[in-house]
Short mmCIF file of C-alpha atoms in Angstrom, two decimals:
data_model
loop_
_atom_site.label_atom_id
_atom_site.label_comp_id
_atom_site.label_asym_id
_atom_site.label_seq_id
_atom_site.Cartn_x
_atom_site.Cartn_y
_atom_site.Cartn_z
CA MET A 1 -4.56 -6.14 0.93
CA HIS A 2 -5.04 -8.80 3.52
CA ILE A 3 -2.58 -11.66 3.39
CA GLU A 4 -4.96 -14.58 2.86
CA PRO A 5 -5.00 -17.39 5.36
CA ASP A 6 -2.39 -20.10 4.79
CA LEU A 7 -0.49 -17.92 2.31
CA VAL A 8 2.39 -17.83 4.77
CA SER A 9 2.87 -20.82 7.05
CA PRO A 10 2.93 -20.24 10.88
CA GLU A 11 6.70 -20.99 11.09
CA LYS A 12 7.45 -18.45 8.39
CA MET A 13 5.18 -15.89 9.96
CA LEU A 14 7.88 -15.29 12.58
CA LEU A 15 9.49 -12.86 10.09
CA ALA A 16 6.32 -10.74 10.17
CA TYR A 17 6.74 -10.20 13.93
CA ALA A 18 10.13 -8.62 13.27
CA THR A 19 9.00 -6.48 10.30
CA ALA A 20 5.97 -5.31 12.23
CA ALA A 21 8.11 -4.40 15.23
CA ALA A 22 10.40 -2.37 13.06
CA ALA A 23 7.49 -0.46 11.50
CA GLY A 24 5.98 0.01 15.01
CA ALA A 25 9.25 1.40 16.33
CA MET A 26 9.17 4.08 13.69
CA ALA A 27 5.49 4.84 14.50
CA VAL A 28 6.45 5.26 18.20
CA LYS A 29 9.24 7.61 17.21
CA PHE A 30 6.75 9.71 15.20
CA ALA A 31 4.43 9.56 18.21
CA VAL A 32 6.96 10.97 20.53
CA ASP A 33 7.55 13.84 18.13
CA THR A 34 3.83 14.46 17.95
CA VAL A 35 3.39 14.59 21.76
CA ARG A 36 6.23 17.08 21.95
CA THR A 37 4.62 19.45 19.43
CA ARG A 38 0.84 19.07 19.99
CA GLY A 39 0.43 17.00 23.14
CA ALA A 40 -0.88 13.57 24.07
CA LEU A 41 -4.65 14.47 23.73
CA SER A 42 -4.18 15.54 20.17
CA LEU A 43 -2.34 12.31 19.35
CA LEU A 44 -5.07 10.21 20.91
CA ALA A 45 -7.90 12.14 19.21
CA ARG A 46 -6.31 11.90 15.75
CA THR A 47 -5.57 8.23 16.27
CA ALA A 48 -9.18 7.49 17.18
CA ILE A 49 -10.41 9.37 14.08
CA ALA A 50 -7.90 7.60 11.88
CA THR A 51 -8.80 4.25 13.34
CA ALA A 52 -12.50 4.85 12.54
CA ALA A 53 -11.63 5.91 9.01
CA VAL A 54 -9.47 2.79 8.42
CA PHE A 55 -12.38 0.60 9.65
CA VAL A 56 -14.59 2.26 7.08
CA PHE A 57 -11.99 1.77 4.34
CA PHE A 58 -11.96 -1.98 5.09
CA GLU A 59 -15.59 -2.71 5.86
CA VAL A 60 -17.70 -0.10 3.98
CA PHE A 61 -15.75 0.76 0.90
CA PRO A 62 -15.99 -1.83 -1.98
CA HIS A 63 -13.16 -4.40 -2.11
CA TYR A 64 -12.47 -7.11 -4.47
CA ALA A 65 -10.53 -10.42 -4.29
CA VAL A 66 -7.82 -10.31 -7.05
CA GLY A 67 -4.99 -12.80 -7.28
CA VAL A 68 -3.19 -13.39 -3.99
CA SER A 69 -5.06 -10.84 -1.99
CA GLU A 70 -7.85 -8.17 -1.99
CA VAL A 71 -7.90 -4.67 -3.53
CA HIS A 72 -9.01 -2.10 -1.01
CA LEU A 73 -9.12 1.72 -1.24
CA ILE A 74 -6.79 2.31 1.72
CA LEU A 75 -6.02 6.04 1.63
CA GLY A 76 -2.67 5.99 3.31
CA SER A 77 -1.50 9.29 2.00
CA THR A 78 -4.79 10.92 2.82
CA LEU A 79 -4.43 9.74 6.42
CA LEU A 80 -0.94 11.09 6.61
CA LEU A 81 -1.80 14.51 5.21
CA LEU A 82 -4.74 15.00 7.50
CA PHE A 83 -3.60 13.42 10.79
CA GLY A 84 0.18 13.08 10.60
CA ALA A 85 2.42 10.05 10.54
CA ALA A 86 1.91 8.58 14.04
CA PRO A 87 -1.91 8.78 14.14
CA ALA A 88 -2.11 7.43 10.63
CA ALA A 89 0.23 4.46 11.48
CA PHE A 90 -1.61 3.71 14.71
CA GLY A 91 -5.02 4.08 12.96
CA LEU A 92 -4.01 1.59 10.30
CA ALA A 93 -2.87 -0.97 12.89
CA LEU A 94 -5.88 -0.42 15.22
CA GLY A 95 -8.42 -0.33 12.44
CA LEU A 96 -7.09 -3.60 11.11
CA MET A 97 -7.26 -5.10 14.56
CA VAL A 98 -10.84 -3.96 15.11
CA GLN A 99 -11.82 -5.51 11.84
CA GLY A 100 -10.09 -8.77 12.68
CA LEU A 101 -11.50 -9.09 16.10
CA PHE A 102 -15.09 -8.41 15.27
CA PHE A 103 -15.62 -9.20 11.58
CA ALA A 104 -12.78 -11.28 10.21
CA PRO A 105 -11.15 -13.45 12.94
CA PHE A 106 -9.66 -15.74 10.31
CA ASP A 107 -7.31 -12.84 9.48
CA LEU A 108 -5.80 -12.59 12.94
CA PRO A 109 -2.96 -15.10 12.38
CA GLN A 110 -1.79 -12.90 9.54
CA TYR A 111 -2.17 -9.72 11.58
CA PHE A 112 1.52 -8.83 11.82
CA ALA A 113 2.16 -9.40 8.07
CA ASN A 114 -0.81 -7.25 7.30
CA VAL A 115 0.31 -4.48 9.70
CA THR A 116 3.74 -4.53 8.05
CA THR A 117 2.06 -4.23 4.62
CA LEU A 118 0.08 -1.19 5.72
CA VAL A 119 2.49 0.68 8.03
CA ALA A 120 5.87 0.21 6.40
CA PRO A 121 4.84 2.07 3.25
CA LEU A 122 3.32 4.77 5.50
CA VAL A 123 6.77 5.28 7.02
CA ALA A 124 8.15 5.55 3.58
CA ILE A 125 5.75 8.28 2.46
CA LYS A 126 6.53 10.22 5.63
CA PHE A 127 10.10 10.53 4.48
CA VAL A 128 9.06 11.18 0.89
CA ALA A 129 6.74 13.98 2.09
CA ASP A 130 9.53 15.53 4.11
CA ARG A 131 11.77 15.45 1.04
CA ILE A 132 9.37 16.74 -1.71
CA ILE A 133 7.24 19.17 0.29
CA ARG A 134 8.96 22.42 1.41
CA PRO A 135 8.79 23.09 5.08
CA ASP A 136 6.99 26.38 4.41
CA THR A 137 4.30 24.69 2.32
CA ALA A 138 1.06 23.71 4.04
CA TYR A 139 -0.49 20.33 2.97
CA VAL A 140 -3.58 22.13 1.79
CA ASP A 141 -1.43 23.77 -0.81
CA LEU A 142 -0.05 20.51 -2.29
CA ARG A 143 0.21 20.13 -6.09
CA TYR A 144 -1.22 17.13 -7.95
CA SER A 145 2.31 15.90 -8.72
CA GLN A 146 3.17 15.78 -5.07
CA ALA A 147 -0.04 13.99 -4.15
CA LEU A 148 0.69 11.46 -6.93
CA ALA A 149 4.21 10.81 -5.68
CA LEU A 150 2.94 10.07 -2.15
CA SER A 151 0.16 7.83 -3.45
CA ALA A 152 2.42 5.96 -5.85
CA THR A 153 4.92 5.40 -3.02
CA TYR A 154 2.35 4.15 -0.63
CA GLN A 155 0.35 1.92 -2.99
CA GLY A 156 3.54 0.66 -4.65
CA GLY A 157 4.85 -0.25 -1.16
CA VAL A 158 1.69 -2.17 -0.42
CA VAL A 159 1.97 -4.16 -3.62
CA LEU A 160 5.62 -4.91 -2.97
CA TRP A 161 4.94 -6.17 0.53
CA VAL A 162 2.06 -8.36 -0.66
CA ALA A 163 4.26 -9.75 -3.43
CA PHE A 164 6.97 -10.40 -0.85
CA TRP A 165 4.64 -12.33 1.49
CA ALA A 166 3.21 -14.35 -1.41
CA LEU A 167 6.58 -15.27 -2.85
CA TYR A 168 8.05 -15.88 0.59
CA GLY A 169 5.15 -18.11 1.49
CA GLN A 170 4.33 -19.92 -1.73
CA GLY A 171 7.48 -19.76 -3.86
CA PHE A 172 8.05 -18.73 -7.46
CA GLY A 173 5.70 -21.13 -9.26
CA ALA A 174 3.99 -19.89 -12.37
CA GLU A 175 0.56 -19.89 -10.78
CA ASN A 176 1.69 -17.86 -7.80
CA LEU A 177 3.59 -15.38 -10.06
CA ALA A 178 0.48 -14.92 -12.17
CA SER A 179 -1.63 -14.30 -9.00
CA VAL A 180 0.86 -11.74 -7.78
CA ALA A 181 0.93 -9.94 -11.10
CA SER A 182 -2.87 -9.79 -11.41
CA PHE A 183 -3.06 -8.36 -7.86
CA GLY A 184 -0.37 -5.77 -8.55
CA GLY A 185 -2.03 -4.69 -11.80
CA ALA A 186 -5.39 -4.24 -10.27
CA TYR A 187 -3.99 -2.42 -7.22
CA MET A 188 -2.17 0.16 -9.35
CA LEU A 189 -5.54 1.47 -10.35
CA VAL A 190 -5.85 2.82 -6.85
CA VAL A 191 -2.84 5.06 -7.61
CA LEU A 192 -4.91 6.88 -10.20
CA LEU A 193 -7.75 7.51 -7.74
CA GLU A 194 -6.01 8.34 -4.41
CA PRO A 195 -4.27 11.59 -5.55
CA LEU A 196 -7.61 12.99 -6.65
CA VAL A 197 -9.19 11.99 -3.31
CA ASP A 198 -6.24 13.69 -1.52
CA LEU A 199 -6.76 16.91 -3.48
CA LEU A 200 -10.52 16.91 -2.90
CA VAL A 201 -10.07 16.31 0.85
CA LEU A 202 -7.38 19.04 1.04
CA ALA A 203 -9.67 21.45 -0.93
CA GLY A 204 -12.38 20.74 1.61
CA ALA A 205 -9.98 21.36 4.44
CA LYS A 206 -9.27 24.85 3.10
CA LEU A 207 -12.82 25.74 3.79
CA VAL A 208 -12.68 24.85 7.48
CA ARG A 209 -9.36 26.26 8.53
CA GLY A 210 -10.58 26.49 12.09
CA LEU A 211 -9.78 22.77 12.37
CA GLY A 212 -6.12 23.72 12.72
CA LYS A 213 -6.85 25.10 16.16
CA THR A 214 -8.62 21.98 17.44
CA GLY A 215 -5.67 19.53 17.57
CA LEU A 216 -7.80 17.08 15.50
CA VAL A 217 -5.55 17.46 12.41
CA THR A 218 -1.85 17.70 11.89
CA SER A 219 -0.36 21.14 12.29
CA ARG A 220 1.21 20.75 8.74
CA LEU A 221 -2.27 20.71 7.23
CA TYR A 222 -2.43 24.51 7.44
CA ALA A 223 1.04 25.68 8.53
#
């Protein structure tokens, strides 16, 4: 869901610095909580794994240009459920940066808009997860309806942010509106797939419960 070059002019891109900073501040808050509960090494290890996963999502998984942006299978809720909010947020930001630095330098001017598009919805699903998943329920025991709620929130947030950047940058002309609508329609297909991926990954995690003692996954995965 990269914001395409020139979709938002450089002077308008100043807003992206503020939105990315706000999302980053929440990620830092989550990171502080993580360090208190599992330590800095666990945070760093999970962030590294999440970063590698995000890079695979962008560069290895199929992606298609549709309307104002691209449709990627970015498994935001999967990252949250496996690694926790802070490693997932940092992984999204760092994975995007690695891709931009080494494979898509033309995306770097839009980096902060893209970071907002990825991380702000992740912050949202962290609060949704805290609300709809009981504290005594391990993530491996999630129901499909809960996984669907997380996926719909994350992917819907991505679509809303892309739509915002497109309309903010290019206005409300008929062609731009049609491009936004086509992107949104195509991207909602991911909502149908991501909950199934979540449940498959969580089912696999049940078979390797020893991971819970390694610090490489969030403690909520099993506890």
